[in-house]
């Protein structure tokens, strides 16, 4: 191995260690018997048992999962429409303003958005009577307001590379625009839609700043609960909860990778079966 190859592998190893060593430590210290989250005092599953009986943490985790699912779904619908409009309609009245409003949350500091959403909900409650208090749906609106921008960017980027001649061929063959969209366009951009949904889900699940401003005592997401517990000292139950989250994400990522690999292999086999080359070679 030459010096350049050794250097590259060393840099890669250091980068992976920097990214994943903290996650490994969280998993390891979730099995400590000590009451301190950073002290190893022998192997124990005590904190997993206590986590299973902690209604506050489990309730906050369930609320965060519901919030992330609803927010990601709404962000997918709105962000996909926004990305489609920006990619397919390069010129329309107010396009610059529309694009600025869609992409503003990407560049705006989150604390500014959080304060503005808090002021919005307070004034809406005074003028319209809703929301009377902040809760689940104010969290949904707040999370959708910044996650849809990421979905729009992903969908617009995928549509920018889309070959329009495929849609034109379908229209020439008699397909309606609606059928062309569902049969041709939607399957092609499906990976982008899935990626946008997963990204929106992840951003909603671990958001702290916005959730801190627009949540209420009866509807507090898990990141806010964890942040509040830090003031009193991190419990090893947080490590156990983090280890379960790491396991869930790892299994989901592995399942998505295997599904994508299986899909690529199936498409490759179908293309190989449809290829006329073997028949031509046989004739030769």
Backbone as numpy.savetxt, mean C-alpha at the origin, in Angstrom:
# Nx Ny Nz CAx CAy CAz Cx Cy Cz
37.42 -14.44 -7.33 36.57 -13.24 -7.33 37.46 -11.99 -7.33
37.23 -11.08 -8.28 38.04 -9.89 -8.35 37.59 -8.87 -7.30
38.39 -7.80 -7.19 38.09 -6.80 -6.17 36.79 -6.09 -6.39
36.43 -5.84 -7.67 35.18 -5.14 -7.95 33.98 -5.98 -7.54
34.01 -7.28 -7.84 32.90 -8.15 -7.46 32.75 -8.25 -5.95
33.89 -8.33 -5.26 33.85 -8.40 -3.79 33.27 -7.11 -3.21
33.63 -5.98 -3.79 33.11 -4.70 -3.31 31.60 -4.62 -3.50
31.11 -5.06 -4.66 29.68 -5.02 -4.93 28.91 -5.91 -3.97
29.43 -7.10 -3.73 28.75 -8.01 -2.82 28.77 -7.49 -1.39
29.86 -6.83 -1.02 29.94 -6.27 0.33 28.94 -5.14 0.50
28.84 -4.28 -0.51 27.87 -3.18 -0.44 26.45 -3.73 -0.39
26.18 -4.77 -1.19 24.85 -5.38 -1.17 24.54 -5.99 0.20
25.51 -6.68 0.78 25.30 -7.29 2.09 25.06 -6.23 3.16
25.83 -5.15 3.12 25.64 -4.08 4.10 24.28 -3.41 3.94
23.87 -3.21 2.68 22.57 -2.61 2.45 21.44 -3.48 2.95
21.51 -4.79 2.68 20.48 -5.70 3.17 20.48 -5.77 4.69
21.67 -5.77 5.30 21.75 -5.79 6.76 21.14 -4.53 7.36
21.41 -3.38 6.73 20.85 -2.13 7.22 19.32 -2.14 7.16
18.77 -2.76 6.12 17.32 -2.78 5.95 16.64 -3.81 6.84
17.24 -4.99 6.96 16.53 -6.10 7.58 17.01 -6.46 8.98
18.16 -5.98 9.41 18.62 -6.28 10.77 17.64 -5.76 11.83
17.10 -4.54 11.71 16.11 -4.10 12.71 14.89 -5.01 12.78
14.44 -5.52 11.62 13.28 -6.41 11.62 13.61 -7.72 12.33
14.81 -8.23 12.09 15.24 -9.46 12.76 15.30 -9.26 14.27
15.80 -8.10 14.70 15.88 -7.82 16.14 14.49 -7.72 16.77
13.54 -7.15 16.04 12.17 -7.08 16.56 11.62 -8.48 16.79
11.84 -9.38 15.84 11.35 -10.75 15.97 12.05 -11.46 17.13
13.37 -11.28 17.24 14.13 -11.96 18.29 13.68 -11.48 19.67
13.57 -10.17 19.85 13.23 -9.64 21.16 11.74 -9.78 21.48
10.94 -10.23 20.54 9.55 -10.52 20.86 9.43 -11.80 21.69
10.51 -12.60 21.73 10.51 -13.84 22.50 11.30 -13.72 23.80
11.63 -12.49 24.20 12.36 -12.32 25.44 11.45 -12.50 26.64
12.02 -12.95 27.75 11.26 -13.10 28.99 11.30 -11.83 29.84
12.09 -10.85 29.44 12.23 -9.62 30.21 11.04 -8.70 29.98
10.78 -7.84 30.96 9.74 -6.83 30.82 10.19 -5.64 29.99
11.48 -5.58 29.70 12.04 -4.52 28.88 12.17 -5.01 27.44
11.75 -4.18 26.50 11.70 -4.60 25.10 13.07 -4.76 24.48
14.12 -4.21 25.11 15.47 -4.24 24.52 16.44 -5.09 25.33
15.92 -5.89 26.25 16.79 -6.71 27.10 16.43 -8.18 26.88
17.44 -9.00 26.59 17.21 -10.43 26.41 17.40 -11.15 27.74
16.36 -11.86 28.18 16.41 -12.56 29.46 15.92 -14.00 29.32
16.21 -14.60 28.19 15.77 -15.96 27.97 14.57 -16.04 27.05
14.36 -17.23 26.49 13.27 -17.45 25.54 11.94 -17.60 26.26
10.92 -16.92 25.71 9.58 -17.03 26.28 8.56 -16.54 25.25
7.37 -17.16 25.29 6.25 -16.69 24.45 5.24 -15.92 25.28
5.71 -15.42 26.40 4.82 -14.72 27.35 4.12 -13.55 26.71
4.84 -12.80 25.88 4.28 -11.56 25.35 3.27 -11.83 24.24
3.40 -12.95 23.58 2.38 -13.33 22.60 1.08 -13.70 23.32
1.22 -14.37 24.47 0.04 -14.73 25.26 -0.65 -13.47 25.79
0.15 -12.53 26.29 -0.43 -11.29 26.81 -1.02 -10.45 25.68
-0.39 -10.49 24.51 -0.93 -9.74 23.38 -2.30 -10.28 22.98
-2.48 -11.59 23.05 -3.76 -12.19 22.69 -4.89 -11.76 23.61
-4.55 -11.30 24.82 -5.58 -10.87 25.78 -5.63 -9.35 25.93
-4.85 -8.63 25.13 -4.84 -7.16 25.20 -5.89 -6.63 24.23
-7.06 -6.31 24.74 -8.17 -5.87 23.89 -7.90 -4.52 23.24
-7.15 -3.66 23.93 -6.87 -2.33 23.38 -6.01 -2.43 22.12
-4.92 -3.20 22.20 -4.04 -3.34 21.04 -4.72 -4.10 19.91
-5.43 -5.18 20.24 -6.10 -5.96 19.21 -7.22 -5.15 18.55
-7.94 -4.37 19.35 -8.98 -3.51 18.78 -8.41 -2.45 17.86
-7.28 -1.86 18.27 -6.64 -0.86 17.41 -6.10 -1.49 16.14
-5.57 -2.72 16.24 -5.07 -3.41 15.05 -6.21 -3.73 14.09
-7.34 -4.19 14.61 -8.49 -4.49 13.76 -9.03 -3.23 13.09
-9.07 -2.13 13.86 -9.51 -0.85 13.30 -8.57 -0.41 12.18
-7.27 -0.57 12.36 -6.31 -0.18 11.33 -6.47 -1.01 10.07
-6.73 -2.30 10.23 -6.92 -3.16 9.06 -8.18 -2.77 8.29
-9.27 -2.52 9.01 -10.50 -2.08 8.34 -10.30 -0.73 7.67
-9.64 0.17 8.36 -9.39 1.50 7.81 -8.53 1.41 6.56
-7.48 0.59 6.60 -6.60 0.46 5.44 -7.33 -0.16 4.26
-8.17 -1.16 4.52 -8.90 -1.82 3.43 -9.89 -0.87 2.77
-10.68 -0.17 3.55 -11.67 0.76 2.98 -10.97 1.92 2.28
-9.95 2.48 2.91 -9.24 3.62 2.31 -8.55 3.22 1.01
-7.90 2.06 0.99 -7.23 1.61 -0.22 -8.21 1.34 -1.35
-9.36 0.80 -1.03 -10.37 0.52 -2.06 -10.92 1.80 -2.66
-11.24 2.78 -1.81 -11.73 4.06 -2.33 -10.63 4.80 -3.08
-9.40 4.75 -2.56 -8.29 5.41 -3.24 -8.03 4.77 -4.59
-8.22 3.45 -4.69 -8.04 2.77 -5.97 -9.05 3.25 -6.99
-10.31 3.36 -6.58 -11.35 3.81 -7.51 -11.10 5.25 -7.97
-10.85 6.14 -7.03 -10.67 7.55 -7.38 -9.32 7.78 -8.06
-8.28 7.14 -7.57 -6.96 7.32 -8.16 -6.87 6.75 -9.56
-7.54 5.61 -9.81 -7.53 5.03 -11.15 -8.24 5.95 -12.14
-9.36 6.54 -11.72 -10.07 7.48 -12.60 -9.21 8.70 -12.89
-8.55 9.22 -11.84 -7.70 10.40 -12.03 -6.52 10.07 -12.94
-5.87 8.93 -12.72 -4.75 8.54 -13.57 -5.17 8.30 -15.01
-6.34 7.70 -15.20 -6.85 7.46 -16.56 -7.11 8.78 -17.27
-7.72 9.74 -16.56 -8.01 11.04 -17.17 -6.73 11.77 -17.55
-5.73 11.72 -16.69 -4.48 12.43 -16.97 -3.70 11.78 -18.11
-3.79 10.44 -18.23 -3.03 9.74 -19.26 -3.72 9.78 -20.62
-5.05 9.74 -20.63 -5.77 9.61 -21.89 -6.30 10.94 -22.43
-6.35 11.95 -21.61 -6.88 13.24 -22.05 -5.82 14.31 -21.77
-4.86 14.45 -22.68 -3.76 15.39 -22.44 -4.20 16.85 -22.43
-5.35 17.13 -23.04 -5.81 18.52 -23.10 -7.29 18.60 -22.75
-7.57 19.26 -21.66 -8.94 19.62 -21.31 -8.89 20.81 -20.37
-9.99 21.53 -20.29 -10.03 22.77 -19.51 -9.76 22.45 -18.02
-8.78 23.12 -17.46 -8.44 22.93 -16.05 -7.54 21.74 -15.78
-6.90 21.20 -16.83 -6.07 20.01 -16.62 -4.89 20.31 -15.70
-4.26 21.46 -15.87 -3.11 21.80 -15.03 -3.51 21.90 -13.56
-4.66 22.55 -13.31 -5.14 22.65 -11.94 -5.50 21.28 -11.38
-6.15 20.48 -12.22 -6.54 19.13 -11.78 -5.32 18.29 -11.45
-4.31 18.32 -12.31 -3.08 17.56 -12.05 -2.38 18.06 -10.79
-2.38 19.37 -10.59 -1.76 19.91 -9.39 -2.46 19.46 -8.12
-3.82 19.41 -8.16 -4.56 18.97 -6.99 -4.35 17.48 -6.73
-4.22 16.70 -7.79 -4.03 15.26 -7.62 -2.66 14.95 -7.05
-1.63 15.64 -7.55 -0.26 15.33 -7.15 0.24 16.16 -5.98
-0.54 17.13 -5.52 -0.08 17.98 -4.42 0.27 17.20 -3.15
-0.53 16.19 -2.74 -0.17 15.46 -1.52 1.18 14.75 -1.59
1.70 14.51 -2.79 3.01 13.86 -2.90 4.14 14.78 -2.46
3.96 16.09 -2.65 5.02 17.05 -2.33 4.73 17.82 -1.05
3.48 17.85 -0.63 3.11 18.63 0.55 3.51 17.91 1.84
4.08 18.61 2.82 4.40 17.97 4.11 3.13 17.41 4.75
3.26 16.23 5.32 2.07 15.56 5.87 1.47 16.33 7.03
2.30 17.04 7.78 1.78 17.80 8.91 0.85 18.91 8.43
1.15 19.49 7.27 0.29 20.53 6.71 -1.06 19.95 6.32
-1.04 18.79 5.67 -2.30 18.13 5.30 -3.10 17.75 6.53
-2.43 17.27 7.56 -3.12 16.85 8.78 -3.83 18.03 9.44
-3.14 19.15 9.54 -3.76 20.33 10.16 -4.92 20.84 9.31
-4.74 20.85 7.98 -5.80 21.34 7.10 -7.03 20.43 7.17
-6.84 19.12 7.26 -7.97 18.21 7.38 -8.67 18.37 8.73
-7.89 18.58 9.77 -8.49 18.82 11.08 -9.37 20.07 11.06
-8.86 21.17 10.49 -9.63 22.40 10.38 -10.88 22.19 9.52
-10.74 21.40 8.44 -11.89 21.12 7.58 -12.98 20.41 8.34
-12.63 19.37 9.08 -13.65 18.59 9.80 -14.29 19.41 10.91
-13.50 20.23 11.58 -14.06 21.07 12.64 -15.05 22.08 12.07
-14.70 22.73 10.97 -15.60 23.71 10.36 -16.82 23.04 9.73
-16.65 21.86 9.14 -17.80 21.13 8.62 -18.77 20.76 9.73
-18.22 20.38 10.88 -19.09 20.06 12.01 -19.86 21.26 12.50
-19.23 22.45 12.48 -19.91 23.66 12.93 -20.96 24.13 11.93
-20.67 24.02 10.64 -21.57 24.55 9.61 -22.62 23.54 9.19
-22.20 22.32 8.91 -23.10 21.30 8.36 -23.62 20.33 9.42
-23.00 20.31 10.56 -23.42 19.37 11.59 -22.79 17.99 11.44
-21.98 17.81 10.41 -21.25 16.54 10.22 -19.81 16.84 9.83
-18.89 16.19 10.42 -19.04 15.15 11.47 -19.21 15.79 12.85
-20.10 15.21 13.63 -20.29 15.73 14.98 -19.06 15.47 15.84
-18.35 14.40 15.53 -17.08 14.12 16.17 -16.23 13.29 15.23
-14.94 13.38 15.42 -14.04 12.64 14.54 -14.08 11.15 14.89
-13.91 10.33 13.84 -13.98 8.89 14.05 -13.51 8.14 12.82
-14.12 6.99 12.57 -13.67 6.10 11.51 -13.75 6.77 10.15
-14.87 7.42 9.83 -15.05 7.96 8.49 -14.22 9.21 8.24
-13.93 9.96 9.26 -13.00 11.08 9.06 -11.60 10.54 8.78
-11.24 9.43 9.41 -9.95 8.79 9.11 -9.92 8.28 7.68
-11.04 7.70 7.23 -11.11 7.20 5.85 -10.91 8.34 4.86
-11.63 9.43 5.05 -11.51 10.58 4.15 -10.09 11.12 4.14
-9.49 11.22 5.32 -8.13 11.74 5.41 -7.13 10.83 4.70
-7.26 9.54 4.89 -6.31 8.62 4.26 -6.50 8.56 2.75
-7.74 8.60 2.30 -7.99 8.59 0.85 -7.41 9.83 0.20
-7.44 10.94 0.90 -7.00 12.21 0.32 -5.53 12.21 -0.07
-4.70 11.40 0.61 -3.29 11.38 0.21 -2.87 10.07 -0.47
-3.60 8.98 -0.26 -3.20 7.73 -0.91 -3.64 7.66 -2.37
-4.72 8.38 -2.73 -5.16 8.32 -4.12 -4.12 8.91 -5.08
-3.29 9.81 -4.58 -2.25 10.39 -5.43 -1.26 9.32 -5.89
-0.90 8.41 -5.00 0.03 7.34 -5.36 -0.59 6.39 -6.38
-1.87 6.10 -6.20 -2.55 5.23 -7.17 -2.60 5.91 -8.53
-2.90 7.20 -8.55 -2.99 7.93 -9.81 -1.66 7.93 -10.55
-0.57 8.10 -9.83 0.76 8.10 -10.46 1.06 6.74 -11.09
0.76 5.66 -10.36 1.05 4.32 -10.87 0.21 4.01 -12.10
-1.09 4.32 -12.04 -1.98 4.03 -13.16 -1.62 4.89 -14.37
-1.35 6.17 -14.15 -0.98 7.04 -15.27 0.32 6.59 -15.91
1.28 6.14 -15.12 2.53 5.64 -15.67 2.34 4.38 -16.49
1.45 3.50 -16.04 1.19 2.27 -16.81 0.47 2.59 -18.12
-0.48 3.50 -18.08 -1.21 3.84 -19.29 -0.35 4.62 -20.28
0.67 5.29 -19.79 1.54 6.04 -20.69 2.29 5.12 -21.64
2.56 3.88 -21.21 3.26 2.92 -22.05 2.32 1.97 -22.80
1.03 2.23 -22.69 0.04 1.32 -23.29 -0.05 1.58 -24.80
-0.08 0.49 -25.56 -0.18 0.59 -27.02 -1.65 0.81 -27.41
-1.97 2.01 -27.85 -3.35 2.34 -28.19 -3.85 1.60 -29.42
-2.93 1.09 -30.24 -3.37 0.38 -31.44 -4.16 -0.88 -31.10
-3.92 -1.44 -29.91 -4.67 -2.64 -29.50 -6.14 -2.27 -29.28
-6.38 -1.16 -28.59 -7.75 -0.72 -28.39 -8.40 -0.33 -29.72
-7.64 0.33 -30.58 -8.20 0.73 -31.87 -8.58 -0.48 -32.71
-7.77 -1.54 -32.62 -8.11 -2.76 -33.35 -9.39 -3.38 -32.82
-9.57 -3.38 -31.50 -10.80 -3.92 -30.92 -12.01 -3.11 -31.34
-11.86 -1.79 -31.37 -12.97 -0.93 -31.80 -13.29 -1.14 -33.28
-12.27 -1.33 -34.10 -12.50 -1.57 -35.52 -13.22 -2.90 -35.77
-13.01 -3.85 -34.85 -13.65 -5.15 -35.00 -15.07 -5.18 -34.45
-15.55 -4.04 -33.97 -16.95 -3.94 -33.55 -17.18 -3.91 -32.06
-16.14 -3.95 -31.24 -16.32 -3.90 -29.79 -16.70 -2.49 -29.36
-17.57 -2.39 -28.38 -17.95 -1.09 -27.84 -16.82 -0.53 -26.98
-16.79 0.77 -26.75 -15.74 1.33 -25.89 -15.73 0.71 -24.49
-16.93 0.44 -23.95 -17.00 -0.14 -22.61 -16.43 -1.56 -22.60
-16.80 -2.36 -23.61 -16.28 -3.72 -23.69 -14.78 -3.71 -23.96
-14.32 -2.78 -24.76 -12.88 -2.67 -25.02 -12.11 -2.38 -23.73
-12.68 -1.53 -22.90 -12.02 -1.21 -21.64 -11.92 -2.44 -20.74
-13.01 -3.18 -20.59 -13.01 -4.31 -19.66 -12.27 -5.52 -20.22
-12.26 -5.67 -21.53 -11.62 -6.85 -22.13 -10.15 -6.60 -22.46
-9.82 -5.39 -22.89 -8.46 -5.09 -23.34 -7.68 -4.27 -22.31
-8.21 -3.11 -21.96 -7.45 -2.17 -21.12 -7.30 -2.66 -19.69
-8.41 -3.08 -19.10 -8.37 -3.45 -17.68 -7.41 -4.59 -17.37
-7.40 -5.69 -18.16 -6.41 -6.75 -17.86 -4.96 -6.29 -17.98
-4.71 -5.35 -18.90 -3.33 -4.88 -19.07 -2.88 -4.04 -17.88
-3.76 -3.20 -17.35 -3.38 -2.33 -16.24 -3.68 -2.98 -14.89
-4.14 -4.22 -14.88 -4.48 -4.88 -13.61 -3.29 -4.95 -12.65
-2.06 -5.28 -13.12 -0.93 -5.25 -12.17 -0.69 -3.87 -11.55
-0.90 -2.81 -12.33 -0.74 -1.45 -11.79 -1.82 -1.16 -10.75
-3.04 -1.63 -11.01 -4.12 -1.43 -10.04 -3.83 -2.19 -8.75
-3.33 -3.41 -8.88 -2.99 -4.18 -7.69 -1.86 -3.52 -6.91
-0.85 -3.04 -7.63 0.26 -2.36 -6.96 -0.21 -1.08 -6.27
-1.10 -0.33 -6.92 -1.62 0.89 -6.32 -2.43 0.59 -5.07
-3.24 -0.47 -5.11 -4.04 -0.83 -3.94 -3.15 -1.25 -2.78
-2.14 -2.05 -3.05 -1.24 -2.50 -1.99 -0.46 -1.34 -1.39
-0.03 -0.42 -2.25 0.71 0.75 -1.74 -0.21 1.62 -0.89
-1.44 1.86 -1.35 -2.38 2.64 -0.56 -2.70 1.95 0.77
-2.84 0.63 0.73 -3.10 -0.14 1.95 -1.96 0.03 2.95
-0.73 -0.08 2.47 0.44 0.03 3.34 0.57 1.44 3.92
0.36 2.45 3.08 0.48 3.83 3.56 -0.58 4.14 4.60
-1.79 3.64 4.40 -2.85 3.87 5.37 -2.58 3.11 6.67
-2.05 1.90 6.54 -1.85 1.06 7.71 -0.82 1.63 8.67
0.23 2.29 8.14 1.29 2.77 9.03 1.31 4.29 9.18
0.23 4.97 8.77 0.20 6.42 8.89 0.05 6.83 10.37
0.83 7.82 10.77 0.80 8.29 12.15 0.33 9.74 12.24
0.95 10.62 11.45 0.72 12.06 11.61 -0.73 12.42 11.33
-1.22 12.04 10.16 -2.60 12.38 9.81 -3.59 11.72 10.76
-3.35 10.46 11.09 -4.25 9.74 12.00 -4.27 10.38 13.38
-3.14 10.90 13.80 -3.06 11.53 15.12 -3.95 12.77 15.20
-4.08 13.49 14.09 -4.86 14.73 14.10 -6.36 14.48 13.92
-6.73 13.48 13.15 -8.15 13.31 12.80 -8.80 12.12 13.50
-8.08 11.45 14.41 -8.67 10.33 15.14 -9.34 10.84 16.41
-10.07 9.93 17.06 -10.78 10.25 18.28 -10.53 9.13 19.29
-10.79 9.37 20.59 -10.54 8.31 21.58 -11.26 7.00 21.28
-12.42 7.06 20.65 -13.14 5.83 20.34 -12.70 5.17 19.05
-11.88 5.85 18.27 -11.41 5.31 16.99 -9.95 5.72 16.80
-9.07 4.96 17.42 -7.64 5.26 17.39 -6.91 4.14 16.68
-6.26 4.42 15.55 -5.54 3.37 14.82 -4.34 2.87 15.61
-3.84 1.72 15.19 -2.74 1.08 15.90 -1.47 1.94 15.95
-1.03 2.60 14.87 0.20 3.41 14.98 0.10 4.50 16.05
-1.08 5.09 16.20 -1.25 6.13 17.22 -1.19 5.52 18.62
-1.78 4.33 18.78 -1.73 3.64 20.08 -0.29 3.29 20.43
0.46 2.80 19.45 1.86 2.44 19.69 2.67 3.68 20.04
2.43 4.78 19.33 3.15 6.03 19.63 2.85 6.49 21.05
1.60 6.37 21.47 1.26 6.76 22.83 1.91 5.88 23.87
2.06 4.59 23.57 2.67 3.68 24.54 4.17 3.92 24.70
4.79 4.52 23.70 6.23 4.79 23.78 6.54 5.75 24.93
5.64 6.64 25.22 5.88 7.62 26.28 6.04 6.93 27.64
5.41 5.77 27.81 5.50 5.04 29.07 6.52 3.90 29.01
7.21 3.79 27.89 8.16 2.70 27.71 7.59 1.64 26.81
8.40 1.19 25.87 7.94 0.21 24.90 7.83 -1.15 25.56
6.65 -1.75 25.46 6.43 -3.09 26.00 6.85 -4.14 24.99
7.35 -5.28 25.44 7.67 -6.36 24.49 6.46 -6.83 23.70
5.26 -6.49 24.16 4.07 -6.82 23.38 4.09 -6.12 22.03
4.70 -4.94 21.98 4.84 -4.23 20.72 5.76 -5.00 19.78
6.82 -5.59 20.34 7.70 -6.43 19.53 6.94 -7.64 18.99
6.11 -8.24 19.83 5.32 -9.40 19.39 4.35 -9.00 18.28
3.72 -7.86 18.46 2.81 -7.38 17.42 3.57 -7.08 16.13
4.75 -6.50 16.24 5.57 -6.23 15.06 6.01 -7.51 14.37
6.34 -8.53 15.16 6.75 -9.81 14.58 5.59 -10.45 13.81
4.39 -10.36 14.34 3.22 -10.90 13.63 2.97 -10.12 12.34
3.15 -8.80 12.39 2.97 -8.00 11.18 4.02 -8.36 10.13
5.27 -8.57 10.56 6.33 -8.96 9.63 6.00 -10.31 8.99
5.51 -11.24 9.80 5.15 -12.56 9.27 4.02 -12.45 8.26
3.03 -11.62 8.57 1.89 -11.46 7.66 2.34 -10.85 6.33
3.15 -9.80 6.40 3.63 -9.14 5.17 4.51 -10.09 4.37
5.36 -10.85 5.05 6.25 -11.78 4.34 5.45 -12.86 3.62
4.44 -13.40 4.29 3.63 -14.44 3.66 2.84 -13.88 2.48
2.32 -12.66 2.64 1.57 -12.03 1.56 2.47 -11.77 0.36
3.67 -11.26 0.62 4.62 -10.98 -0.46 5.03 -12.27 -1.17
5.28 -13.32 -0.40 5.65 -14.59 -1.00 4.52 -15.15 -1.86
3.28 -15.05 -1.36 2.14 -15.53 -2.13 1.98 -14.74 -3.43
2.17 -13.42 -3.36 2.06 -12.59 -4.57 3.18 -12.93 -5.57
4.38 -13.19 -5.04 5.50 -13.55 -5.93 5.24 -14.88 -6.62
4.76 -15.86 -5.87 4.48 -17.16 -6.46 3.35 -17.08 -7.48
2.33 -16.27 -7.18 1.22 -16.10 -8.13 1.70 -15.44 -9.41
2.55 -14.42 -9.28 3.08 -13.73 -10.46 3.98 -14.66 -11.27
4.80 -15.46 -10.58 5.67 -16.39 -11.29 4.84 -17.45 -12.03
3.79 -17.94 -11.39 2.93 -18.93 -12.03 2.23 -18.33 -13.25
1.80 -17.07 -13.11 1.13 -16.42 -14.23 2.09 -16.22 -15.40
3.31 -15.81 -15.12 4.30 -15.62 -16.18 4.62 -16.95 -16.87
4.75 -18.02 -16.10 5.03 -19.32 -16.70 3.87 -19.78 -17.58
2.63 -19.54 -17.12 1.48 -19.94 -17.92 1.42 -19.17 -19.23
1.67 -17.85 -19.15 1.65 -17.04 -20.37 2.77 -17.44 -21.31
3.94 -17.78 -20.74 5.05 -18.22 -21.58 4.73 -19.54 -22.28
4.09 -20.46 -21.57 3.73 -21.74 -22.17 2.67 -21.56 -23.26
1.71 -20.66 -23.01 0.68 -20.41 -24.02 1.29 -19.79 -25.27
2.22 -18.86 -25.09 2.87 -18.23 -26.24 3.71 -19.25 -27.00
4.35 -20.17 -26.29 5.16 -21.19 -26.94 4.29 -22.16 -27.74
3.09 -22.47 -27.19 2.19 -23.38 -27.90 1.59 -22.75 -29.15
1.42 -21.41 -29.10 0.85 -20.73 -30.25 1.88 -20.36 -31.30
3.16 -20.51 -30.98 4.21 -20.10 -31.91 4.24 -21.04 -33.11
4.35 -20.49 -34.33 4.38 -21.34 -35.52 5.77 -21.91 -35.82
6.77 -21.55 -35.03 8.13 -21.98 -35.32 8.30 -23.49 -35.30
7.74 -24.23 -34.30 7.93 -25.68 -34.33 7.36 -26.33 -35.57
6.19 -25.85 -36.02 5.59 -26.42 -37.22 6.45 -26.14 -38.45
7.00 -24.94 -38.53 7.85 -24.60 -39.65 9.12 -25.42 -39.65
9.66 -25.64 -38.44 10.87 -26.44 -38.37 10.62 -27.88 -38.77
9.39 -28.38 -38.40 9.04 -29.74 -38.78 8.91 -29.88 -40.28
8.35 -28.84 -40.93 8.21 -28.91 -42.37 9.57 -28.85 -43.07
10.50 -28.12 -42.43 11.81 -28.03 -43.06 12.55 -29.36 -42.96
